[in-house]
PDB file of C-alpha atoms in Angstrom:
ATOM      1  CA  MET A   1    -137.893 -17.653 -37.538  1.00  0.00           C
ATOM      2  CA  ALA A   2    -135.445 -17.438 -34.623  1.00  0.00           C
ATOM      3  CA  PRO A   3    -136.321 -19.373 -31.455  1.00  0.00           C
ATOM      4  CA  ARG A   4    -137.713 -17.327 -28.605  1.00  0.00           C
ATOM      5  CA  VAL A   5    -135.186 -16.891 -25.803  1.00  0.00           C
ATOM      6  CA  PRO A   6    -136.704 -16.524 -22.330  1.00  0.00           C
ATOM      7  CA  THR A   7    -135.502 -13.481 -20.443  1.00  0.00           C
ATOM      8  CA  LEU A   8    -135.632 -12.217 -16.891  1.00  0.00           C
ATOM      9  CA  LEU A   9    -134.837  -8.661 -17.899  1.00  0.00           C
ATOM     10  CA  SER A  10    -137.728  -6.272 -17.690  1.00  0.00           C
ATOM     11  CA  GLY A  11    -136.153  -3.070 -16.520  1.00  0.00           C
ATOM     12  CA  SER A  12    -133.771  -1.812 -13.900  1.00  0.00           C
ATOM     13  CA  GLU A  13    -134.895  -4.194 -11.124  1.00  0.00           C
ATOM     14  CA  TRP A  14    -132.017  -6.563 -11.975  1.00  0.00           C
ATOM     15  CA  GLU A  15    -129.317  -3.914 -11.668  1.00  0.00           C
ATOM     16  CA  ASN A  16    -126.888  -4.323  -8.780  1.00  0.00           C
ATOM     17  CA  GLN A  17    -128.180  -7.794  -7.907  1.00  0.00           C
ATOM     18  CA  SER A  18    -125.801 -10.433  -6.599  1.00  0.00           C
ATOM     19  CA  SER A  19    -124.806 -13.236  -8.942  1.00  0.00           C
ATOM     20  CA  LYS A  20    -126.347 -15.741  -6.500  1.00  0.00           C
ATOM     21  CA  ILE A  21    -129.778 -14.079  -6.766  1.00  0.00           C
ATOM     22  CA  MET A  22    -129.519 -13.897 -10.562  1.00  0.00           C
ATOM     23  CA  LEU A  23    -128.450 -17.546 -10.916  1.00  0.00           C
ATOM     24  CA  ASN A  24    -131.217 -18.745  -8.593  1.00  0.00           C
ATOM     25  CA  ALA A  25    -133.813 -16.728 -10.542  1.00  0.00           C
ATOM     26  CA  ALA A  26    -132.537 -18.114 -13.859  1.00  0.00           C
ATOM     27  CA  LYS A  27    -132.542 -21.681 -12.540  1.00  0.00           C
ATOM     28  CA  SER A  28    -136.089 -21.277 -11.162  1.00  0.00           C
ATOM     29  CA  ALA A  29    -137.212 -19.983 -14.561  1.00  0.00           C
ATOM     30  CA  GLY A  30    -135.743 -23.065 -16.273  1.00  0.00           C
ATOM     31  CA  MET A  31    -133.064 -21.077 -18.068  1.00  0.00           C
ATOM     32  CA  GLU A  32    -129.645 -22.389 -19.078  1.00  0.00           C
ATOM     33  CA  GLY A  33    -127.712 -19.478 -17.570  1.00  0.00           C
ATOM     34  CA  ILE A  34    -127.276 -15.740 -17.336  1.00  0.00           C
ATOM     35  CA  LEU A  35    -125.503 -13.042 -19.286  1.00  0.00           C
ATOM     36  CA  ALA A  36    -124.336 -10.138 -17.131  1.00  0.00           C
ATOM     37  CA  LYS A  37    -122.599  -6.946 -18.142  1.00  0.00           C
ATOM     38  CA  ARG A  38    -121.150  -3.832 -16.618  1.00  0.00           C
ATOM     39  CA  SER A  39    -123.932  -1.236 -16.804  1.00  0.00           C
ATOM     40  CA  THR A  40    -121.682   1.216 -18.660  1.00  0.00           C
ATOM     41  CA  SER A  41    -120.636  -1.327 -21.276  1.00  0.00           C
ATOM     42  CA  ILE A  42    -121.994  -1.204 -24.810  1.00  0.00           C
ATOM     43  CA  TYR A  43    -122.471  -4.067 -27.238  1.00  0.00           C
ATOM     44  CA  LEU A  44    -119.782  -4.219 -29.919  1.00  0.00           C
ATOM     45  CA  PRO A  45    -120.776  -6.672 -32.685  1.00  0.00           C
ATOM     46  CA  GLY A  46    -118.170  -9.366 -33.327  1.00  0.00           C
ATOM     47  CA  GLN A  47    -115.992  -8.342 -30.380  1.00  0.00           C
ATOM     48  CA  ARG A  48    -115.494  -9.983 -27.015  1.00  0.00           C
ATOM     49  CA  SER A  49    -115.314  -7.926 -23.871  1.00  0.00           C
ATOM     50  CA  ARG A  50    -114.510  -8.650 -20.236  1.00  0.00           C
ATOM     51  CA  ALA A  51    -117.402  -6.353 -19.379  1.00  0.00           C
ATOM     52  CA  TRP A  52    -119.826  -9.084 -20.523  1.00  0.00           C
ATOM     53  CA  ILE A  53    -119.907 -12.381 -18.616  1.00  0.00           C
ATOM     54  CA  LYS A  54    -121.817 -15.527 -19.608  1.00  0.00           C
ATOM     55  CA  HIS A  55    -122.449 -18.078 -16.856  1.00  0.00           C
ATOM     56  CA  ALA A  56    -124.072 -21.427 -17.667  1.00  0.00           C
ATOM     57  CA  ILE A  57    -126.106 -23.210 -15.004  1.00  0.00           C
ATOM     58  CA  ARG A  58    -124.880 -26.766 -14.542  1.00  0.00           C
ATOM     59  CA  THR A  59    -126.486 -29.478 -12.469  1.00  0.00           C
ATOM     60  CA  ARG A  60    -124.495 -32.295 -10.921  1.00  0.00           C
ATOM     61  CA  SER A  61    -126.031 -35.725 -10.333  1.00  0.00           C
ATOM     62  CA  SER A  62    -125.047 -39.311  -9.707  1.00  0.00           C
ATOM     63  CA  VAL A  63    -125.811 -41.810 -12.478  1.00  0.00           C
ATOM     64  CA  LEU A  64    -125.074 -45.470 -13.208  1.00  0.00           C
ATOM     65  CA  VAL A  65    -122.601 -46.678 -15.799  1.00  0.00           C
ATOM     66  CA  ILE A  66    -124.545 -49.317 -17.765  1.00  0.00           C
ATOM     67  CA  GLY A  67    -122.157 -49.725 -20.684  1.00  0.00           C
ATOM     68  CA  PHE A  68    -119.261 -48.248 -22.580  1.00  0.00           C
ATOM     69  CA  VAL A  69    -117.823 -47.829 -26.031  1.00  0.00           C
ATOM     70  CA  GLY A  70    -114.108 -48.411 -26.396  1.00  0.00           C
ATOM     71  CA  SER A  71    -111.397 -50.985 -26.886  1.00  0.00           C
ATOM     72  CA  SER A  72    -109.870 -53.787 -24.832  1.00  0.00           C
ATOM     73  CA  ARG A  73    -107.483 -51.230 -23.292  1.00  0.00           C
ATOM     74  CA  SER A  74    -109.422 -47.983 -22.965  1.00  0.00           C
ATOM     75  CA  VAL A  75    -112.874 -46.395 -22.708  1.00  0.00           C
ATOM     76  CA  ALA A  76    -114.082 -43.800 -25.235  1.00  0.00           C
ATOM     77  CA  ALA A  77    -117.543 -43.053 -23.778  1.00  0.00           C
ATOM     78  CA  LEU A  78    -119.756 -44.190 -20.913  1.00  0.00           C
ATOM     79  CA  ILE A  79    -123.398 -45.148 -21.394  1.00  0.00           C
ATOM     80  CA  LEU A  80    -125.443 -43.874 -18.441  1.00  0.00           C
ATOM     81  CA  GLY A  81    -128.605 -45.058 -16.746  1.00  0.00           C
ATOM     82  CA  ALA A  82    -130.887 -44.590 -13.742  1.00  0.00           C
ATOM     83  CA  TYR A  83    -134.015 -46.182 -12.266  1.00  0.00           C
ATOM     84  CA  ASP A  84    -137.377 -44.593 -13.091  1.00  0.00           C
ATOM     85  CA  ALA A  85    -140.456 -44.301 -10.827  1.00  0.00           C
ATOM     86  CA  GLU A  86    -141.486 -47.890 -11.709  1.00  0.00           C
ATOM     87  CA  ASN A  87    -137.983 -49.131 -10.753  1.00  0.00           C
ATOM     88  CA  ARG A  88    -137.060 -49.845 -14.397  1.00  0.00           C
ATOM     89  CA  LEU A  89    -133.497 -49.216 -15.496  1.00  0.00           C
ATOM     90  CA  VAL A  90    -133.547 -46.642 -18.308  1.00  0.00           C
ATOM     91  CA  GLN A  91    -130.840 -44.969 -20.335  1.00  0.00           C
ATOM     92  CA  VAL A  92    -130.255 -41.289 -19.522  1.00  0.00           C
ATOM     93  CA  GLY A  93    -127.443 -40.480 -21.954  1.00  0.00           C
ATOM     94  CA  SER A  94    -123.736 -40.889 -22.491  1.00  0.00           C
ATOM     95  CA  VAL A  95    -120.577 -39.002 -21.588  1.00  0.00           C
ATOM     96  CA  SER A  96    -117.061 -38.775 -22.959  1.00  0.00           C
ATOM     97  CA  SER A  97    -116.066 -35.300 -21.779  1.00  0.00           C
ATOM     98  CA  GLY A  98    -114.087 -35.224 -18.545  1.00  0.00           C
ATOM     99  CA  LEU A  99    -112.420 -38.607 -19.069  1.00  0.00           C
ATOM    100  CA  THR A 100    -108.625 -38.311 -18.748  1.00  0.00           C
ATOM    101  CA  VAL A 101    -106.344 -40.866 -20.418  1.00  0.00           C
ATOM    102  CA  PRO A 102    -105.426 -42.547 -17.093  1.00  0.00           C
ATOM    103  CA  MET A 103    -109.117 -42.592 -16.092  1.00  0.00           C
ATOM    104  CA  ARG A 104    -110.087 -44.213 -19.419  1.00  0.00           C
ATOM    105  CA  ARG A 105    -107.593 -47.027 -18.814  1.00  0.00           C
ATOM    106  CA  GLN A 106    -108.510 -47.498 -15.136  1.00  0.00           C
ATOM    107  CA  LEU A 107    -112.223 -47.621 -15.892  1.00  0.00           C
ATOM    108  CA  ARG A 108    -111.594 -50.252 -18.568  1.00  0.00           C
ATOM    109  CA  GLU A 109    -109.928 -52.450 -15.938  1.00  0.00           C
ATOM    110  CA  ASP A 110    -112.701 -51.764 -13.403  1.00  0.00           C
ATOM    111  CA  PHE A 111    -115.336 -52.743 -15.982  1.00  0.00           C
ATOM    112  CA  ARG A 112    -113.971 -56.250 -16.704  1.00  0.00           C
ATOM    113  CA  PRO A 113    -115.810 -58.040 -13.863  1.00  0.00           C
ATOM    114  CA  LEU A 114    -119.038 -56.142 -14.673  1.00  0.00           C
ATOM    115  CA  GLU A 115    -119.215 -57.073 -18.380  1.00  0.00           C
ATOM    116  CA  ARG A 116    -122.342 -58.857 -19.566  1.00  0.00           C
ATOM    117  CA  PRO A 117    -123.493 -60.143 -22.962  1.00  0.00           C
ATOM    118  CA  SER A 118    -126.791 -58.239 -23.102  1.00  0.00           C
ATOM    119  CA  SER A 119    -128.242 -54.870 -22.159  1.00  0.00           C
ATOM    120  CA  PRO A 120    -129.233 -54.386 -18.508  1.00  0.00           C
ATOM    121  CA  LEU A 121    -131.998 -51.969 -19.570  1.00  0.00           C
ATOM    122  CA  THR A 122    -135.582 -52.951 -18.873  1.00  0.00           C
ATOM    123  CA  ASP A 123    -136.301 -52.240 -22.563  1.00  0.00           C
ATOM    124  CA  PRO A 124    -133.011 -53.215 -24.249  1.00  0.00           C
ATOM    125  CA  SER A 125    -134.212 -52.261 -27.723  1.00  0.00           C
ATOM    126  CA  ALA A 126    -134.231 -48.614 -26.648  1.00  0.00           C
ATOM    127  CA  ALA A 127    -130.427 -48.342 -26.748  1.00  0.00           C
ATOM    128  CA  ALA A 128    -129.422 -51.001 -29.265  1.00  0.00           C
ATOM    129  CA  GLU A 129    -129.393 -48.653 -32.266  1.00  0.00           C
ATOM    130  CA  THR A 130    -128.065 -45.665 -30.369  1.00  0.00           C
ATOM    131  CA  PHE A 131    -124.714 -47.151 -29.415  1.00  0.00           C
ATOM    132  CA  PRO A 132    -123.336 -49.636 -31.947  1.00  0.00           C
ATOM    133  CA  GLY A 133    -120.436 -51.623 -30.515  1.00  0.00           C
ATOM    134  CA  VAL A 134    -121.427 -51.029 -26.914  1.00  0.00           C
ATOM    135  CA  GLN A 135    -120.145 -53.377 -24.218  1.00  0.00           C
ATOM    136  CA  TRP A 136    -122.880 -53.683 -21.609  1.00  0.00           C
ATOM    137  CA  LEU A 137    -122.189 -53.725 -17.886  1.00  0.00           C
ATOM    138  CA  THR A 138    -124.006 -54.827 -14.755  1.00  0.00           C
ATOM    139  CA  PRO A 139    -125.144 -51.456 -13.322  1.00  0.00           C
ATOM    140  CA  ARG A 140    -123.083 -51.251 -10.117  1.00  0.00           C
ATOM    141  CA  LEU A 141    -120.663 -48.393 -10.771  1.00  0.00           C
ATOM    142  CA  VAL A 142    -121.907 -44.886  -9.874  1.00  0.00           C
ATOM    143  CA  VAL A 143    -120.368 -41.702 -11.292  1.00  0.00           C
ATOM    144  CA  ASP A 144    -121.024 -37.986 -10.896  1.00  0.00           C
ATOM    145  CA  VAL A 145    -121.830 -36.033 -14.040  1.00  0.00           C
ATOM    146  CA  ALA A 146    -122.303 -32.281 -14.493  1.00  0.00           C
ATOM    147  CA  TYR A 147    -124.753 -31.262 -17.234  1.00  0.00           C
ATOM    148  CA  ARG A 148    -126.890 -28.361 -18.408  1.00  0.00           C
ATOM    149  CA  ALA A 149    -130.274 -30.082 -18.618  1.00  0.00           C
ATOM    150  CA  HIS A 150    -131.958 -33.475 -18.621  1.00  0.00           C
ATOM    151  CA  THR A 151    -134.238 -33.847 -21.640  1.00  0.00           C
ATOM    152  CA  ALA A 152    -136.052 -36.741 -23.304  1.00  0.00           C
ATOM    153  CA  GLY A 153    -132.934 -37.131 -25.474  1.00  0.00           C
ATOM    154  CA  GLY A 154    -130.634 -37.470 -22.467  1.00  0.00           C
ATOM    155  CA  LEU A 155    -128.240 -35.252 -20.568  1.00  0.00           C
ATOM    156  CA  ARG A 156    -127.212 -32.062 -22.410  1.00  0.00           C
ATOM    157  CA  HIS A 157    -123.501 -31.226 -22.424  1.00  0.00           C
ATOM    158  CA  PRO A 158    -122.492 -33.826 -19.808  1.00  0.00           C
ATOM    159  CA  SER A 159    -119.027 -33.923 -18.266  1.00  0.00           C
ATOM    160  CA  LEU A 160    -117.741 -36.695 -16.005  1.00  0.00           C
ATOM    161  CA  LYS A 161    -116.657 -35.419 -12.593  1.00  0.00           C
ATOM    162  CA  GLY A 162    -115.610 -38.670 -10.930  1.00  0.00           C
ATOM    163  CA  ARG A 163    -116.670 -41.921  -9.309  1.00  0.00           C
ATOM    164  CA  ARG A 164    -118.969 -42.193  -6.310  1.00  0.00           C
ATOM    165  CA  PHE A 165    -118.180 -44.946  -3.840  1.00  0.00           C
ATOM    166  CA  ASP A 166    -120.624 -43.638  -1.214  1.00  0.00           C
ATOM    167  CA  VAL A 167    -123.821 -43.925  -3.297  1.00  0.00           C
ATOM    168  CA  ASP A 168    -125.870 -47.140  -3.433  1.00  0.00           C
ATOM    169  CA  ASP A 169    -126.450 -48.129  -7.071  1.00  0.00           C
ATOM    170  CA  ARG A 170    -130.156 -48.891  -6.410  1.00  0.00           C
ATOM    171  CA  SER A 171    -130.701 -45.314  -5.168  1.00  0.00           C
ATOM    172  CA  VAL A 172    -129.812 -43.665  -8.500  1.00  0.00           C
ATOM    173  CA  ARG A 173    -133.140 -42.273  -9.746  1.00  0.00           C
ATOM    174  CA  VAL A 174    -134.237 -40.482 -12.912  1.00  0.00           C
ATOM    175  CA  GLU A 175    -136.336 -38.071 -10.877  1.00  0.00           C
ATOM    176  CA  ASP A 176    -133.155 -36.798  -9.182  1.00  0.00           C
ATOM    177  CA  LEU A 177    -131.736 -35.568 -12.498  1.00  0.00           C
TER     178      LEU A 177
END
């Protein structure tokens, strides 16, 4: 049985609405995005058309880098964390998308003084199996990540957007995701 897809469409009340109104309604409804089309356009199976536009809703948040997977010269993926309501450091996912080759090398150099032999997580067993070969870091470096949703499994479709030098590492909270 196909999964049920939530919809905002229930008639002509969504015609001629601005994209801002549609995106805000979709976000409020917990949807991942909107699909808009020219009202005169018809659906043609298997064909793409500029008359149909898909727009995903992405959230952008600051998270801590708590570890990485890579080599002695470069970073392949970042392991991400944040502090929960009880002030425990928890893992919130990983990201490899958005890392350019120069950024991978620069981050590897920036990570050297932050390396540590064990997980900084309050419950280190939670991530041990998830990321074999991880090099753990003292959680001081803050990055911005765009993503579609934050679930129990982590951030969905994350993409690194850059470092944050203006955010205090102790202020990075799970509830802000």
